[in-house]
PDB file of C-alpha atoms in Angstrom:
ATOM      1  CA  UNK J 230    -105.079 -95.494 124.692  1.00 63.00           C
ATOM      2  CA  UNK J 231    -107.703 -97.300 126.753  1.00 66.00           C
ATOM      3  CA  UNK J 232    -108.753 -98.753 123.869  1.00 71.00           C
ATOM      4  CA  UNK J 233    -106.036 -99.846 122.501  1.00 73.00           C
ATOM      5  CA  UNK J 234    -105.082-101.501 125.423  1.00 66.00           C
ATOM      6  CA  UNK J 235    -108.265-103.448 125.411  1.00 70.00           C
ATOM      7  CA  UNK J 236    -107.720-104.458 122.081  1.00 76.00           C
ATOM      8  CA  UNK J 237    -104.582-105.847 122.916  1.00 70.00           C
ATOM      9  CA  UNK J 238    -106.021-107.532 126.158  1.00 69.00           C
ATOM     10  CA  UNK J 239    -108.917-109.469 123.839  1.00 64.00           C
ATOM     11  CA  UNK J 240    -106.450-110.654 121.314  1.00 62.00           C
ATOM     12  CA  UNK J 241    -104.272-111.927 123.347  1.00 67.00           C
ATOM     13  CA  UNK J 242    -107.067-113.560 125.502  1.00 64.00           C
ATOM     14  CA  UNK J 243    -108.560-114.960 122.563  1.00 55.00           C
ATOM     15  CA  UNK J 244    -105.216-116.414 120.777  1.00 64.00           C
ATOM     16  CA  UNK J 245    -104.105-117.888 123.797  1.00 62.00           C
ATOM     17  CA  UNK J 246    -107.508-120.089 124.803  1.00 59.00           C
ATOM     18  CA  UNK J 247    -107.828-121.425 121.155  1.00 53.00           C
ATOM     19  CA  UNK J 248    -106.774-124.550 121.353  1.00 58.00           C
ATOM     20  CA  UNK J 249    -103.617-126.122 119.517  1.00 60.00           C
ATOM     21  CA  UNK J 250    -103.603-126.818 115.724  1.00 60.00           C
ATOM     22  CA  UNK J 251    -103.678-130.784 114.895  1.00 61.00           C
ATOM     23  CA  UNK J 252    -102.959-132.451 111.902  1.00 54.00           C
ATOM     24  CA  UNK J 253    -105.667-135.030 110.810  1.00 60.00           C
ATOM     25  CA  UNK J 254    -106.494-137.686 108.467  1.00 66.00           C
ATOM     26  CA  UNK J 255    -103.124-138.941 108.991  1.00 71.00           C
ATOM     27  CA  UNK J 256    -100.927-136.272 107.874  1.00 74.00           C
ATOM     28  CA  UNK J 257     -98.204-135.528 109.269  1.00 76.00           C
ATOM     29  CA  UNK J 258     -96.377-131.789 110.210  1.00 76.00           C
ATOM     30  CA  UNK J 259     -94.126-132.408 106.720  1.00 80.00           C
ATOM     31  CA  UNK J 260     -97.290-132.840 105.136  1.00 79.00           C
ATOM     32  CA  UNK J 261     -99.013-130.405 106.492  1.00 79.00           C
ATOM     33  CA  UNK J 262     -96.439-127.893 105.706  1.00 83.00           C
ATOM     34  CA  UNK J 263     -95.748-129.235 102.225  1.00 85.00           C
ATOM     35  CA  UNK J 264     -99.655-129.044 101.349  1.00 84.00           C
ATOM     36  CA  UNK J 265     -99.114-124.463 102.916  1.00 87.00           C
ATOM     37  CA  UNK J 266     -96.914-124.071 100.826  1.00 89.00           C
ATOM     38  CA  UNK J 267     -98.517-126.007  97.626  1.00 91.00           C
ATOM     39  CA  UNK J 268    -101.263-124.359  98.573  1.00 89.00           C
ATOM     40  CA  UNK J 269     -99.216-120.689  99.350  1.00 88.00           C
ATOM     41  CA  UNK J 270     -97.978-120.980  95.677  1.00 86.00           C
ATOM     42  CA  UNK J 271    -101.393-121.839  93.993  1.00 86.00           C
ATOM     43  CA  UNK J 272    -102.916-118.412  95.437  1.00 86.00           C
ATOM     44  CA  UNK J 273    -100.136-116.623  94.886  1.00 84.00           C
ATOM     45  CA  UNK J 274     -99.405-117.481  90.963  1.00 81.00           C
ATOM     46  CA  UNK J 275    -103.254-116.563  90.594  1.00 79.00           C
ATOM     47  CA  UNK J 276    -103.169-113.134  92.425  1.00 79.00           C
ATOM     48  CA  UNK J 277    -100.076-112.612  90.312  1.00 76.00           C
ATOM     49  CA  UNK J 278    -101.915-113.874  86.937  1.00 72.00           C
ATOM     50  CA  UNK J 279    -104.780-111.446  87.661  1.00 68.00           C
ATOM     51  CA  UNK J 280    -102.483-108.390  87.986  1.00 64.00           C
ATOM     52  CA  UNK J 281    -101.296-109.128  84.308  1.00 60.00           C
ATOM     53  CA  UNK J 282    -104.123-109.112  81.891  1.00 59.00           C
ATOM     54  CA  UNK J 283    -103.169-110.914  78.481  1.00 61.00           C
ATOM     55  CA  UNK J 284    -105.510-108.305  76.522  1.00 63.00           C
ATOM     56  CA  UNK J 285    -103.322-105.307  77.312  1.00 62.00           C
ATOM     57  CA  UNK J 286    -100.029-104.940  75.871  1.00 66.00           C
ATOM     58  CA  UNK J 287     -98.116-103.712  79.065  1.00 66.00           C
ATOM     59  CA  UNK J 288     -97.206-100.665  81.002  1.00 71.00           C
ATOM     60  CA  UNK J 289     -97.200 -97.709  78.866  1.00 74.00           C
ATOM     61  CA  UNK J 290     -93.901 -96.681  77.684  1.00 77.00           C
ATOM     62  CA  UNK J 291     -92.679 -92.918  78.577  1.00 81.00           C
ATOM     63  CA  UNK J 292     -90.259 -91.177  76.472  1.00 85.00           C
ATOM     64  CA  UNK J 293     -88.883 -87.743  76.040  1.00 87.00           C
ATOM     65  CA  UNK J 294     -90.828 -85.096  73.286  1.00 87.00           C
ATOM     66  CA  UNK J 295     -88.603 -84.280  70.505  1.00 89.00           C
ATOM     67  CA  UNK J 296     -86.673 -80.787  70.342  1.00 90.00           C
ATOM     68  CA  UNK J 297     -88.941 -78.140  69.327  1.00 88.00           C
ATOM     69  CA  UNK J 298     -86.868 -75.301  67.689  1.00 86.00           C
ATOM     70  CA  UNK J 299     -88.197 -71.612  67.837  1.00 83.00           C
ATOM     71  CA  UNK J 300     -87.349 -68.880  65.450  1.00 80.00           C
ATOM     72  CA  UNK J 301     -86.287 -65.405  66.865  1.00 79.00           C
ATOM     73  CA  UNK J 302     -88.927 -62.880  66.452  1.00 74.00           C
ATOM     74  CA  UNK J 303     -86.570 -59.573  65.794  1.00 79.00           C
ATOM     75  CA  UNK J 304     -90.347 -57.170  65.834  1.00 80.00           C
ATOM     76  CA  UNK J 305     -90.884 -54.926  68.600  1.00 84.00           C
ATOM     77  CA  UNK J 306     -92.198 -55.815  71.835  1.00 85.00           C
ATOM     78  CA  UNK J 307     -95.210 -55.118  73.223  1.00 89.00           C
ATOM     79  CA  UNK J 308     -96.242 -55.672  76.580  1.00 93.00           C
ATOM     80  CA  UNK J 309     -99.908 -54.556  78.570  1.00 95.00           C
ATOM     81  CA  UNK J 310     -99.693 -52.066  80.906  1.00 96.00           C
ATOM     82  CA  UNK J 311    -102.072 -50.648  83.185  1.00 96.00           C
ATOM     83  CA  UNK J 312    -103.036 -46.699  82.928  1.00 95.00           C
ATOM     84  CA  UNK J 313    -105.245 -44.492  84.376  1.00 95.00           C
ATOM     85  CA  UNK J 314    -108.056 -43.126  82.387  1.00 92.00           C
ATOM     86  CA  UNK J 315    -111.097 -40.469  83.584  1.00 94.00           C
ATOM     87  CA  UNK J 316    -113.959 -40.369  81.762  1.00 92.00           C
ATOM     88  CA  UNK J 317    -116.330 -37.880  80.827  1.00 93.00           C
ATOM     89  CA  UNK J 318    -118.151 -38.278  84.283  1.00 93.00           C
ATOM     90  CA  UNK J 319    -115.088 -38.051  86.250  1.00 92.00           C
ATOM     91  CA  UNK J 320    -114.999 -41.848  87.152  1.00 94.00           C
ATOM     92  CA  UNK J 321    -110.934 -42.747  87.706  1.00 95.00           C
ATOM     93  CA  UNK J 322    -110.974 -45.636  85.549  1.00 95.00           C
ATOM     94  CA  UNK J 323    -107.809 -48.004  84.973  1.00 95.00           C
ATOM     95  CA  UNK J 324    -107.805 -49.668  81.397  1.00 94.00           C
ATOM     96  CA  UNK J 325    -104.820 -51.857  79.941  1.00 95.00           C
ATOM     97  CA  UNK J 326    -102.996 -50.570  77.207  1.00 94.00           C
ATOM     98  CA  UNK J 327    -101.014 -52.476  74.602  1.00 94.00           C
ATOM     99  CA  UNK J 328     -97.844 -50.775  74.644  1.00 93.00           C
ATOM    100  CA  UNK J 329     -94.983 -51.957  71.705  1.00 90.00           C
ATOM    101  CA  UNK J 330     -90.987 -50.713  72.238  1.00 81.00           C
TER     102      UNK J 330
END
């Protein structure tokens, strides 16, 4: 918070003890704003131009996969199931187990 404050403090400080803005070599504040915005246009149409490289076609177009049909499978079904299983040792083992219905 402190620091923030101080922040504030110095930038205020500092914006208010520059001194004011003055148009010279005899142009005046219509001229001065016409030559901004001139000027406000020029960078802006080449930030825009760079975003759009004329090499590459565009943004990639998205569209929806087409229907993908699936034939019943009328077999039995199987399904893994866990069981338990003792060996020879006497180890309790579990092993899966292919089980078809």
């Amino acid at each position: 918070m402190r620091t923030t404050f101080a922040t504030a403090a110095l930038l205020a400080g500092v914006i208010t003890l520059t001194p004011a803005a003055q148009a010279r070599d005899g142009i005046g504040p219509a001229g001065a704003a016409a030559l901004g915005a001139i000027g406000g246009l020029a960078v802006g149409s080449a930030i825009a131009g760079s975003a759009n490289n004329g090499y590459y076609p565009g943004r990639p177009v998205y569209r929806a996969p087409p229907p993908v049909y699936v034939e019943e499978d009328y077999g039995p079904v199987c399904h893994f199931e866990r069981r338990r299983y003792v060996d020879a040792y006497g180890d309790v083992l579990f092993r899966r187990v292919r089980v078809c219905e």
